[in-house]
Amino acid sequence: MIYLKTDEEIELLRENNILVSKTLAEVGRHIRPGVTTKELDRIAEEFIRAHGAVPAFLGYEGYPASLCISVNEQVVHGIPSSKCVLKEGDIVSVDCGTFMKGFVGDSAYTFAVGEVAEEVRQLMEVTKEALYKGTAQAKAGNRVGDISAAVQAHAESFGYGVVRELEGHGLGRKMHEDPGVPNYGARGRGPLLKEGMVICIEPMINMGTKAVVFEQDGWTVRTRDRKPAAHYEFAVAIRKSGPDVLTDYSIIEEALKN
Ligand code: MF3
Ligand code: CO
């Protein structure tokens, strides 16, 4: 069941995703060698609560933290830990969710810890570009497959592996609504996109093969070959005017300049 949102509901979803963007910026300001992912999670939880929201991930199907923080070969759903200390050259996907005013925010960004190897920098850039190319297809009259195919084509043109086991999703009063939004697929296939739909597009792209392993902790997903992966996530509303991105990466990227 796909729920179409009114303009008012889209503004509440925007408020949530702006708060997620600000939280990711605040976390980004604290990413440096020596910080633990547990400390980043604490910063995010305090920031979210100080802004009148609650962390949407905490307690979701028993998830034990406010962020998912996935380092290097971890693709998504890494659990913050006081034992996980970031070091120069790491990359970290930080995925954040909020809940306020009856709606959910859900977005992610991959950060570099200090200087990273050129090939890793390229993986991050191409994954973000794949997100932008997918987002450009998020318009009424297109189908979900148009988004999927655009993401896949860009990532595979660099020889990267596109993760199959996880996908984007509808976003609304619940974090995971229909439709599913895979990062691979065929143009012209899948559910029709309509005005008022709000979806999360979240490419998970591996430097090596597409194969992943689900870890014993019940959450963490990592690459099978242990090569790095990147992950970015936008919430996007489908409007008469075209894709309306509810997440604001400029807030994050401004914060990283200082
Ligand atoms: N952004 C993630 C997703 O779309 C949500 C994290 S899963 C949770 O699947 F359980 F931690 F909430
Ligand atoms: Co999501």
PDB file of C-alpha atoms and ligand atoms in Angstrom:
ATOM      1  CA  MET A   1       0.000   0.000   0.000  1.00  0.00           C
ATOM      2  CA  ILE A   2       1.510   3.292  -1.139  1.00  0.00           C
ATOM      3  CA  TYR A   3       0.386   6.343   0.857  1.00  0.00           C
ATOM      4  CA  LEU A   4       0.310   9.618  -1.091  1.00  0.00           C
ATOM      5  CA  LYS A   5       1.157  12.681   1.015  1.00  0.00           C
ATOM      6  CA  THR A   6      -0.494  16.110   1.059  1.00  0.00           C
ATOM      7  CA  ASP A   7       1.633  19.259   0.743  1.00  0.00           C
ATOM      8  CA  GLU A   8       1.293  19.736   4.532  1.00  0.00           C
ATOM      9  CA  GLU A   9       2.513  16.202   5.213  1.00  0.00           C
ATOM     10  CA  ILE A  10       5.454  16.702   2.851  1.00  0.00           C
ATOM     11  CA  GLU A  11       6.445  19.793   4.866  1.00  0.00           C
ATOM     12  CA  LEU A  12       6.452  17.710   8.070  1.00  0.00           C
ATOM     13  CA  LEU A  13       8.613  15.125   6.325  1.00  0.00           C
ATOM     14  CA  ARG A  14      10.902  17.952   5.207  1.00  0.00           C
ATOM     15  CA  GLU A  15      11.183  19.224   8.804  1.00  0.00           C
ATOM     16  CA  ASN A  16      12.267  15.763   9.895  1.00  0.00           C
ATOM     17  CA  ASN A  17      14.779  15.330   7.090  1.00  0.00           C
ATOM     18  CA  ILE A  18      16.259  18.794   7.700  1.00  0.00           C
ATOM     19  CA  LEU A  19      16.742  17.799  11.335  1.00  0.00           C
ATOM     20  CA  VAL A  20      18.404  14.581  10.132  1.00  0.00           C
ATOM     21  CA  SER A  21      20.652  16.672   7.841  1.00  0.00           C
ATOM     22  CA  LYS A  22      21.598  18.952  10.755  1.00  0.00           C
ATOM     23  CA  THR A  23      22.278  15.920  12.948  1.00  0.00           C
ATOM     24  CA  LEU A  24      24.529  14.411  10.271  1.00  0.00           C
ATOM     25  CA  ALA A  25      26.355  17.771  10.052  1.00  0.00           C
ATOM     26  CA  GLU A  26      26.831  17.790  13.831  1.00  0.00           C
ATOM     27  CA  VAL A  27      28.137  14.218  13.726  1.00  0.00           C
ATOM     28  CA  GLY A  28      30.391  15.127  10.779  1.00  0.00           C
ATOM     29  CA  ARG A  29      31.972  17.922  12.814  1.00  0.00           C
ATOM     30  CA  HIS A  30      33.041  15.298  15.366  1.00  0.00           C
ATOM     31  CA  ILE A  31      34.411  12.712  12.939  1.00  0.00           C
ATOM     32  CA  ARG A  32      38.173  12.496  13.376  1.00  0.00           C
ATOM     33  CA  PRO A  33      40.785   9.847  14.186  1.00  0.00           C
ATOM     34  CA  GLY A  34      40.344   8.600  17.769  1.00  0.00           C
ATOM     35  CA  VAL A  35      36.615   9.193  18.167  1.00  0.00           C
ATOM     36  CA  THR A  36      34.477   6.123  18.865  1.00  0.00           C
ATOM     37  CA  THR A  37      31.280   5.418  16.986  1.00  0.00           C
ATOM     38  CA  LYS A  38      29.524   5.183  20.369  1.00  0.00           C
ATOM     39  CA  GLU A  39      30.504   8.794  21.094  1.00  0.00           C
ATOM     40  CA  LEU A  40      29.070   9.873  17.708  1.00  0.00           C
ATOM     41  CA  ASP A  41      25.841   8.066  18.541  1.00  0.00           C
ATOM     42  CA  ARG A  42      25.568   9.902  21.872  1.00  0.00           C
ATOM     43  CA  ILE A  43      26.111  13.265  20.138  1.00  0.00           C
ATOM     44  CA  ALA A  44      23.359  12.452  17.624  1.00  0.00           C
ATOM     45  CA  GLU A  45      20.859  11.272  20.235  1.00  0.00           C
ATOM     46  CA  GLU A  46      21.342  14.416  22.344  1.00  0.00           C
ATOM     47  CA  PHE A  47      21.070  16.657  19.273  1.00  0.00           C
ATOM     48  CA  ILE A  48      17.870  14.984  18.058  1.00  0.00           C
ATOM     49  CA  ARG A  49      16.198  15.172  21.486  1.00  0.00           C
ATOM     50  CA  ALA A  50      17.315  18.797  22.006  1.00  0.00           C
ATOM     51  CA  HIS A  51      15.416  19.631  18.812  1.00  0.00           C
ATOM     52  CA  GLY A  52      12.143  18.103  19.990  1.00  0.00           C
ATOM     53  CA  ALA A  53      12.327  14.809  18.114  1.00  0.00           C
ATOM     54  CA  VAL A  54      13.135  11.224  19.039  1.00  0.00           C
ATOM     55  CA  PRO A  55      15.648   8.945  17.302  1.00  0.00           C
ATOM     56  CA  ALA A  56      13.587   6.827  14.905  1.00  0.00           C
ATOM     57  CA  PHE A  57      16.054   3.926  14.807  1.00  0.00           C
ATOM     58  CA  LEU A  58      16.331   3.427  18.579  1.00  0.00           C
ATOM     59  CA  GLY A  59      14.192   0.411  19.458  1.00  0.00           C
ATOM     60  CA  TYR A  60      13.150  -0.161  15.819  1.00  0.00           C
ATOM     61  CA  GLU A  61      12.806  -3.961  15.615  1.00  0.00           C
ATOM     62  CA  GLY A  62      15.040  -3.968  18.692  1.00  0.00           C
ATOM     63  CA  TYR A  63      17.832  -1.834  17.151  1.00  0.00           C
ATOM     64  CA  PRO A  64      19.994  -0.600  20.081  1.00  0.00           C
ATOM     65  CA  ALA A  65      21.197   2.864  18.920  1.00  0.00           C
ATOM     66  CA  SER A  66      20.201   6.184  17.333  1.00  0.00           C
ATOM     67  CA  LEU A  67      22.540   5.908  14.337  1.00  0.00           C
ATOM     68  CA  CYS A  68      23.791   3.159  12.087  1.00  0.00           C
ATOM     69  CA  ILE A  69      27.534   3.739  11.656  1.00  0.00           C
ATOM     70  CA  SER A  70      29.189   1.492   9.086  1.00  0.00           C
ATOM     71  CA  VAL A  71      32.974   1.632   8.735  1.00  0.00           C
ATOM     72  CA  ASN A  72      34.940   0.627   5.586  1.00  0.00           C
ATOM     73  CA  GLU A  73      33.810  -2.918   4.622  1.00  0.00           C
ATOM     74  CA  GLN A  74      30.625  -2.484   6.647  1.00  0.00           C
ATOM     75  CA  VAL A  75      27.892  -1.532   4.155  1.00  0.00           C
ATOM     76  CA  VAL A  76      24.986  -0.551   6.427  1.00  0.00           C
ATOM     77  CA  HIS A  77      23.441  -1.116   9.866  1.00  0.00           C
ATOM     78  CA  GLY A  78      26.749  -1.046  11.785  1.00  0.00           C
ATOM     79  CA  ILE A  79      26.014  -0.740  15.515  1.00  0.00           C
ATOM     80  CA  PRO A  80      27.853   2.098  17.318  1.00  0.00           C
ATOM     81  CA  SER A  81      30.368   0.768  19.826  1.00  0.00           C
ATOM     82  CA  SER A  82      32.870   2.103  22.355  1.00  0.00           C
ATOM     83  CA  LYS A  83      35.292  -0.441  20.893  1.00  0.00           C
ATOM     84  CA  CYS A  84      35.058   0.993  17.379  1.00  0.00           C
ATOM     85  CA  VAL A  85      37.678   3.764  17.198  1.00  0.00           C
ATOM     86  CA  LEU A  86      37.894   5.682  13.899  1.00  0.00           C
ATOM     87  CA  LYS A  87      41.293   6.078  12.284  1.00  0.00           C
ATOM     88  CA  GLU A  88      42.816   8.163   9.501  1.00  0.00           C
ATOM     89  CA  GLY A  89      41.796   6.832   6.085  1.00  0.00           C
ATOM     90  CA  ASP A  90      38.540   5.182   7.194  1.00  0.00           C
ATOM     91  CA  ILE A  91      35.210   5.917   5.548  1.00  0.00           C
ATOM     92  CA  VAL A  92      32.020   5.862   7.601  1.00  0.00           C
ATOM     93  CA  SER A  93      28.418   5.723   6.466  1.00  0.00           C
ATOM     94  CA  VAL A  94      26.289   7.464   9.073  1.00  0.00           C
ATOM     95  CA  ASP A  95      22.564   6.728   8.742  1.00  0.00           C
ATOM     96  CA  CYS A  96      20.162   8.746  10.918  1.00  0.00           C
ATOM     97  CA  GLY A  97      16.417   8.743  11.583  1.00  0.00           C
ATOM     98  CA  THR A  98      14.123  11.104  13.480  1.00  0.00           C
ATOM     99  CA  PHE A  99      10.475  11.037  14.482  1.00  0.00           C
ATOM    100  CA  MET A 100       8.447  14.161  15.261  1.00  0.00           C
ATOM    101  CA  LYS A 101       4.980  15.552  14.488  1.00  0.00           C
ATOM    102  CA  GLY A 102       3.852  12.107  13.373  1.00  0.00           C
ATOM    103  CA  PHE A 103       6.411  11.643  10.591  1.00  0.00           C
ATOM    104  CA  VAL A 104       9.853  10.105  10.072  1.00  0.00           C
ATOM    105  CA  GLY A 105      13.110  11.499   8.682  1.00  0.00           C
ATOM    106  CA  ASP A 106      15.699   9.079   7.256  1.00  0.00           C
ATOM    107  CA  SER A 107      18.923  10.038   5.452  1.00  0.00           C
ATOM    108  CA  ALA A 108      22.565   8.971   5.319  1.00  0.00           C
ATOM    109  CA  TYR A 109      25.977  10.308   4.291  1.00  0.00           C
ATOM    110  CA  THR A 110      29.408   8.721   3.934  1.00  0.00           C
ATOM    111  CA  PHE A 111      32.219  10.681   5.591  1.00  0.00           C
ATOM    112  CA  ALA A 112      35.987  10.420   5.192  1.00  0.00           C
ATOM    113  CA  VAL A 113      38.146  10.280   8.317  1.00  0.00           C
ATOM    114  CA  GLY A 114      41.038  12.589   7.470  1.00  0.00           C
ATOM    115  CA  GLU A 115      42.672  11.788   4.133  1.00  0.00           C
ATOM    116  CA  VAL A 116      41.472   8.649   2.332  1.00  0.00           C
ATOM    117  CA  ALA A 117      43.055   6.754  -0.575  1.00  0.00           C
ATOM    118  CA  GLU A 118      42.185   8.138  -4.016  1.00  0.00           C
ATOM    119  CA  GLU A 119      40.315   4.973  -5.051  1.00  0.00           C
ATOM    120  CA  VAL A 120      38.185   5.197  -1.901  1.00  0.00           C
ATOM    121  CA  ARG A 121      37.498   8.890  -2.537  1.00  0.00           C
ATOM    122  CA  GLN A 122      36.263   7.891  -6.000  1.00  0.00           C
ATOM    123  CA  LEU A 123      33.955   5.212  -4.559  1.00  0.00           C
ATOM    124  CA  MET A 124      32.368   7.853  -2.299  1.00  0.00           C
ATOM    125  CA  GLU A 125      31.980  10.346  -5.135  1.00  0.00           C
ATOM    126  CA  VAL A 126      30.513   7.869  -7.590  1.00  0.00           C
ATOM    127  CA  THR A 127      28.041   6.561  -5.004  1.00  0.00           C
ATOM    128  CA  LYS A 128      26.838  10.115  -4.328  1.00  0.00           C
ATOM    129  CA  GLU A 129      26.597  10.762  -8.075  1.00  0.00           C
ATOM    130  CA  ALA A 130      24.550   7.549  -8.417  1.00  0.00           C
ATOM    131  CA  LEU A 131      22.175   8.934  -5.779  1.00  0.00           C
ATOM    132  CA  TYR A 132      21.824  12.184  -7.745  1.00  0.00           C
ATOM    133  CA  LYS A 133      21.230  10.310 -11.012  1.00  0.00           C
ATOM    134  CA  GLY A 134      18.567   8.160  -9.353  1.00  0.00           C
ATOM    135  CA  THR A 135      16.946  11.216  -7.791  1.00  0.00           C
ATOM    136  CA  ALA A 136      16.660  12.925 -11.196  1.00  0.00           C
ATOM    137  CA  GLN A 137      14.408  10.024 -12.274  1.00  0.00           C
ATOM    138  CA  ALA A 138      12.049  10.491  -9.297  1.00  0.00           C
ATOM    139  CA  LYS A 139       9.260  12.203 -11.199  1.00  0.00           C
ATOM    140  CA  ALA A 140       5.587  11.509 -11.807  1.00  0.00           C
ATOM    141  CA  GLY A 141       5.005   9.194 -14.767  1.00  0.00           C
ATOM    142  CA  ASN A 142       8.330   7.401 -14.364  1.00  0.00           C
ATOM    143  CA  ARG A 143       8.574   4.029 -12.660  1.00  0.00           C
ATOM    144  CA  VAL A 144      10.709   2.878  -9.729  1.00  0.00           C
ATOM    145  CA  GLY A 145      12.830   0.929 -12.244  1.00  0.00           C
ATOM    146  CA  ASP A 146      13.914   4.200 -13.865  1.00  0.00           C
ATOM    147  CA  ILE A 147      15.504   5.215 -10.551  1.00  0.00           C
ATOM    148  CA  SER A 148      17.019   1.768 -10.015  1.00  0.00           C
ATOM    149  CA  ALA A 149      18.486   1.542 -13.514  1.00  0.00           C
ATOM    150  CA  ALA A 150      20.067   5.012 -13.279  1.00  0.00           C
ATOM    151  CA  VAL A 151      21.772   4.151  -9.962  1.00  0.00           C
ATOM    152  CA  GLN A 152      22.974   0.772 -11.220  1.00  0.00           C
ATOM    153  CA  ALA A 153      24.282   2.038 -14.567  1.00  0.00           C
ATOM    154  CA  HIS A 154      26.401   4.741 -12.960  1.00  0.00           C
ATOM    155  CA  ALA A 155      27.910   2.462 -10.305  1.00  0.00           C
ATOM    156  CA  GLU A 156      28.584  -0.412 -12.700  1.00  0.00           C
ATOM    157  CA  SER A 157      30.230   1.890 -15.256  1.00  0.00           C
ATOM    158  CA  PHE A 158      33.036   2.179 -12.681  1.00  0.00           C
ATOM    159  CA  GLY A 159      33.139  -1.588 -12.130  1.00  0.00           C
ATOM    160  CA  TYR A 160      31.571  -1.370  -8.677  1.00  0.00           C
ATOM    161  CA  GLY A 161      29.245  -3.950  -7.087  1.00  0.00           C
ATOM    162  CA  VAL A 162      25.624  -2.922  -6.486  1.00  0.00           C
ATOM    163  CA  VAL A 163      24.245  -4.544  -3.339  1.00  0.00           C
ATOM    164  CA  ARG A 164      21.085  -6.544  -4.048  1.00  0.00           C
ATOM    165  CA  GLU A 165      19.916  -7.569  -0.571  1.00  0.00           C
ATOM    166  CA  LEU A 166      18.855  -4.125   0.685  1.00  0.00           C
ATOM    167  CA  GLU A 167      16.901  -1.301  -0.935  1.00  0.00           C
ATOM    168  CA  GLY A 168      15.314   2.114  -0.505  1.00  0.00           C
ATOM    169  CA  HIS A 169      11.682   2.498   0.517  1.00  0.00           C
ATOM    170  CA  GLY A 170       8.657   4.738   0.909  1.00  0.00           C
ATOM    171  CA  LEU A 171       8.797   7.166   3.857  1.00  0.00           C
ATOM    172  CA  GLY A 172       5.968   8.665   5.878  1.00  0.00           C
ATOM    173  CA  ARG A 173       4.390   8.040   9.266  1.00  0.00           C
ATOM    174  CA  LYS A 174       6.438   4.822   9.193  1.00  0.00           C
ATOM    175  CA  MET A 175      10.120   4.493   8.295  1.00  0.00           C
ATOM    176  CA  HIS A 176       9.566   1.708   5.815  1.00  0.00           C
ATOM    177  CA  GLU A 177       6.562   2.089   3.533  1.00  0.00           C
ATOM    178  CA  ASP A 178       5.898   0.825   0.029  1.00  0.00           C
ATOM    179  CA  PRO A 179       7.279   0.900  -2.576  1.00  0.00           C
ATOM    180  CA  GLY A 180      10.675  -0.775  -2.241  1.00  0.00           C
ATOM    181  CA  VAL A 181      13.311   1.122  -4.234  1.00  0.00           C
ATOM    182  CA  PRO A 182      16.064  -1.279  -5.395  1.00  0.00           C
ATOM    183  CA  ASN A 183      19.434   0.016  -6.569  1.00  0.00           C
ATOM    184  CA  TYR A 184      19.368  -2.272  -9.604  1.00  0.00           C
ATOM    185  CA  GLY A 185      16.675  -2.924 -12.190  1.00  0.00           C
ATOM    186  CA  ALA A 186      15.265  -2.118 -15.584  1.00  0.00           C
ATOM    187  CA  ARG A 187      13.928   1.158 -16.929  1.00  0.00           C
ATOM    188  CA  GLY A 188      10.168   1.246 -17.339  1.00  0.00           C
ATOM    189  CA  ARG A 189       9.566  -1.523 -14.778  1.00  0.00           C
ATOM    190  CA  GLY A 190       8.170  -1.449 -11.259  1.00  0.00           C
ATOM    191  CA  PRO A 191       5.555   0.713  -9.530  1.00  0.00           C
ATOM    192  CA  LEU A 192       4.440   3.946 -11.223  1.00  0.00           C
ATOM    193  CA  LEU A 193       5.658   7.124  -9.510  1.00  0.00           C
ATOM    194  CA  LYS A 194       2.893   9.585  -8.649  1.00  0.00           C
ATOM    195  CA  GLU A 195       2.695  13.091  -7.249  1.00  0.00           C
ATOM    196  CA  GLY A 196       2.613  12.941  -3.446  1.00  0.00           C
ATOM    197  CA  MET A 197       4.808   9.869  -3.117  1.00  0.00           C
ATOM    198  CA  VAL A 198       7.794  10.216  -0.774  1.00  0.00           C
ATOM    199  CA  ILE A 199      10.631   7.731  -1.125  1.00  0.00           C
ATOM    200  CA  CYS A 200      14.114   7.130   0.224  1.00  0.00           C
ATOM    201  CA  ILE A 201      16.735   6.413  -2.434  1.00  0.00           C
ATOM    202  CA  GLU A 202      19.808   4.826  -0.844  1.00  0.00           C
ATOM    203  CA  PRO A 203      22.542   3.361  -3.043  1.00  0.00           C
ATOM    204  CA  MET A 204      24.814   0.867  -1.263  1.00  0.00           C
ATOM    205  CA  ILE A 205      27.827   0.449  -3.544  1.00  0.00           C
ATOM    206  CA  ASN A 206      30.823  -1.852  -3.085  1.00  0.00           C
ATOM    207  CA  MET A 207      34.288  -1.191  -4.447  1.00  0.00           C
ATOM    208  CA  GLY A 208      34.606  -4.940  -5.152  1.00  0.00           C
ATOM    209  CA  THR A 209      31.896  -7.507  -5.785  1.00  0.00           C
ATOM    210  CA  LYS A 210      28.220  -7.039  -4.913  1.00  0.00           C
ATOM    211  CA  ALA A 211      28.220  -9.922  -2.417  1.00  0.00           C
ATOM    212  CA  VAL A 212      27.489  -9.144   1.239  1.00  0.00           C
ATOM    213  CA  VAL A 213      27.478 -11.058   4.520  1.00  0.00           C
ATOM    214  CA  PHE A 214      25.042 -10.544   7.426  1.00  0.00           C
ATOM    215  CA  GLU A 215      27.073 -10.520  10.658  1.00  0.00           C
ATOM    216  CA  GLN A 216      26.252 -12.525  13.773  1.00  0.00           C
ATOM    217  CA  ASP A 217      25.239  -9.399  15.726  1.00  0.00           C
ATOM    218  CA  GLY A 218      21.963  -9.570  13.802  1.00  0.00           C
ATOM    219  CA  TRP A 219      22.408  -6.149  12.140  1.00  0.00           C
ATOM    220  CA  THR A 220      25.752  -5.365  10.510  1.00  0.00           C
ATOM    221  CA  VAL A 221      25.987  -5.979   6.772  1.00  0.00           C
ATOM    222  CA  ARG A 222      29.518  -6.125   5.329  1.00  0.00           C
ATOM    223  CA  THR A 223      31.101  -6.817   1.955  1.00  0.00           C
ATOM    224  CA  ARG A 224      32.066 -10.456   1.454  1.00  0.00           C
ATOM    225  CA  ASP A 225      35.462  -9.513  -0.006  1.00  0.00           C
ATOM    226  CA  ARG A 226      36.043  -6.966   2.805  1.00  0.00           C
ATOM    227  CA  LYS A 227      36.666  -4.166   0.326  1.00  0.00           C
ATOM    228  CA  PRO A 228      35.054  -0.841   1.267  1.00  0.00           C
ATOM    229  CA  ALA A 229      31.463   0.193   0.542  1.00  0.00           C
ATOM    230  CA  ALA A 230      29.758   3.582   0.444  1.00  0.00           C
ATOM    231  CA  HIS A 231      26.134   4.511   1.218  1.00  0.00           C
ATOM    232  CA  TYR A 232      24.172   7.730   0.774  1.00  0.00           C
ATOM    233  CA  GLU A 233      20.453   8.282   1.332  1.00  0.00           C
ATOM    234  CA  PHE A 234      18.017  11.013   0.297  1.00  0.00           C
ATOM    235  CA  ALA A 235      14.346  11.403   1.132  1.00  0.00           C
ATOM    236  CA  VAL A 236      12.615  12.687  -2.019  1.00  0.00           C
ATOM    237  CA  ALA A 237       9.031  13.866  -2.617  1.00  0.00           C
ATOM    238  CA  ILE A 238       7.548  13.511  -6.092  1.00  0.00           C
ATOM    239  CA  ARG A 239       5.922  16.845  -6.951  1.00  0.00           C
ATOM    240  CA  LYS A 240       4.330  18.500  -9.973  1.00  0.00           C
ATOM    241  CA  SER A 241       7.583  20.443 -10.357  1.00  0.00           C
ATOM    242  CA  GLY A 242       9.707  17.260 -10.281  1.00  0.00           C
ATOM    243  CA  PRO A 243      11.852  15.652  -7.574  1.00  0.00           C
ATOM    244  CA  ASP A 244      11.769  17.652  -4.307  1.00  0.00           C
ATOM    245  CA  VAL A 245      14.734  16.530  -2.180  1.00  0.00           C
ATOM    246  CA  LEU A 246      13.760  16.776   1.507  1.00  0.00           C
ATOM    247  CA  THR A 247      17.295  16.040   2.744  1.00  0.00           C
ATOM    248  CA  ASP A 248      19.835  18.908   2.563  1.00  0.00           C
ATOM    249  CA  TYR A 249      23.428  17.835   1.966  1.00  0.00           C
ATOM    250  CA  SER A 250      24.555  21.491   1.755  1.00  0.00           C
ATOM    251  CA  ILE A 251      24.122  21.679   5.552  1.00  0.00           C
ATOM    252  CA  ILE A 252      26.523  18.739   5.929  1.00  0.00           C
ATOM    253  CA  GLU A 253      29.005  19.880   3.318  1.00  0.00           C
ATOM    254  CA  GLU A 254      29.140  23.425   4.746  1.00  0.00           C
ATOM    255  CA  ALA A 255      29.889  21.960   8.178  1.00  0.00           C
ATOM    256  CA  LEU A 256      32.742  19.895   6.715  1.00  0.00           C
ATOM    257  CA  LYS A 257      34.446  23.032   5.302  1.00  0.00           C
ATOM    258  CA  ASN A 258      35.183  24.446   8.749  1.00  0.00           C
TER     259      ASN A 258
HETATM  260  N1  MF3 B   1      17.950   3.957   6.986  1.00  0.00           N
HETATM  261  C1  MF3 B   1      17.809   2.576   7.358  1.00  0.00           C
HETATM  262  C2  MF3 B   1      16.918   1.916   6.354  1.00  0.00           C
HETATM  263  O1  MF3 B   1      16.327   2.555   5.552  1.00  0.00           O
HETATM  264  C3  MF3 B   1      17.221   2.392   8.691  1.00  0.00           C
HETATM  265  C4  MF3 B   1      18.110   1.804   9.697  1.00  0.00           C
HETATM  266  S1  MF3 B   1      17.482   0.352  10.275  1.00  0.00           S
HETATM  267  C5  MF3 B   1      17.264   0.530  11.964  1.00  0.00           C
HETATM  268  O2  MF3 B   1      16.798   0.725   6.365  1.00  0.00           O
HETATM  269  F1  MF3 B   1      16.740  -0.552  12.379  1.00  0.00           F
HETATM  270  F2  MF3 B   1      18.368   0.828  12.509  1.00  0.00           F
HETATM  271  F3  MF3 B   1      16.439   1.504  12.171  1.00  0.00           F
HETATM  272 CO    CO B   2      16.319   4.249   4.688  1.00  0.00          CO
END
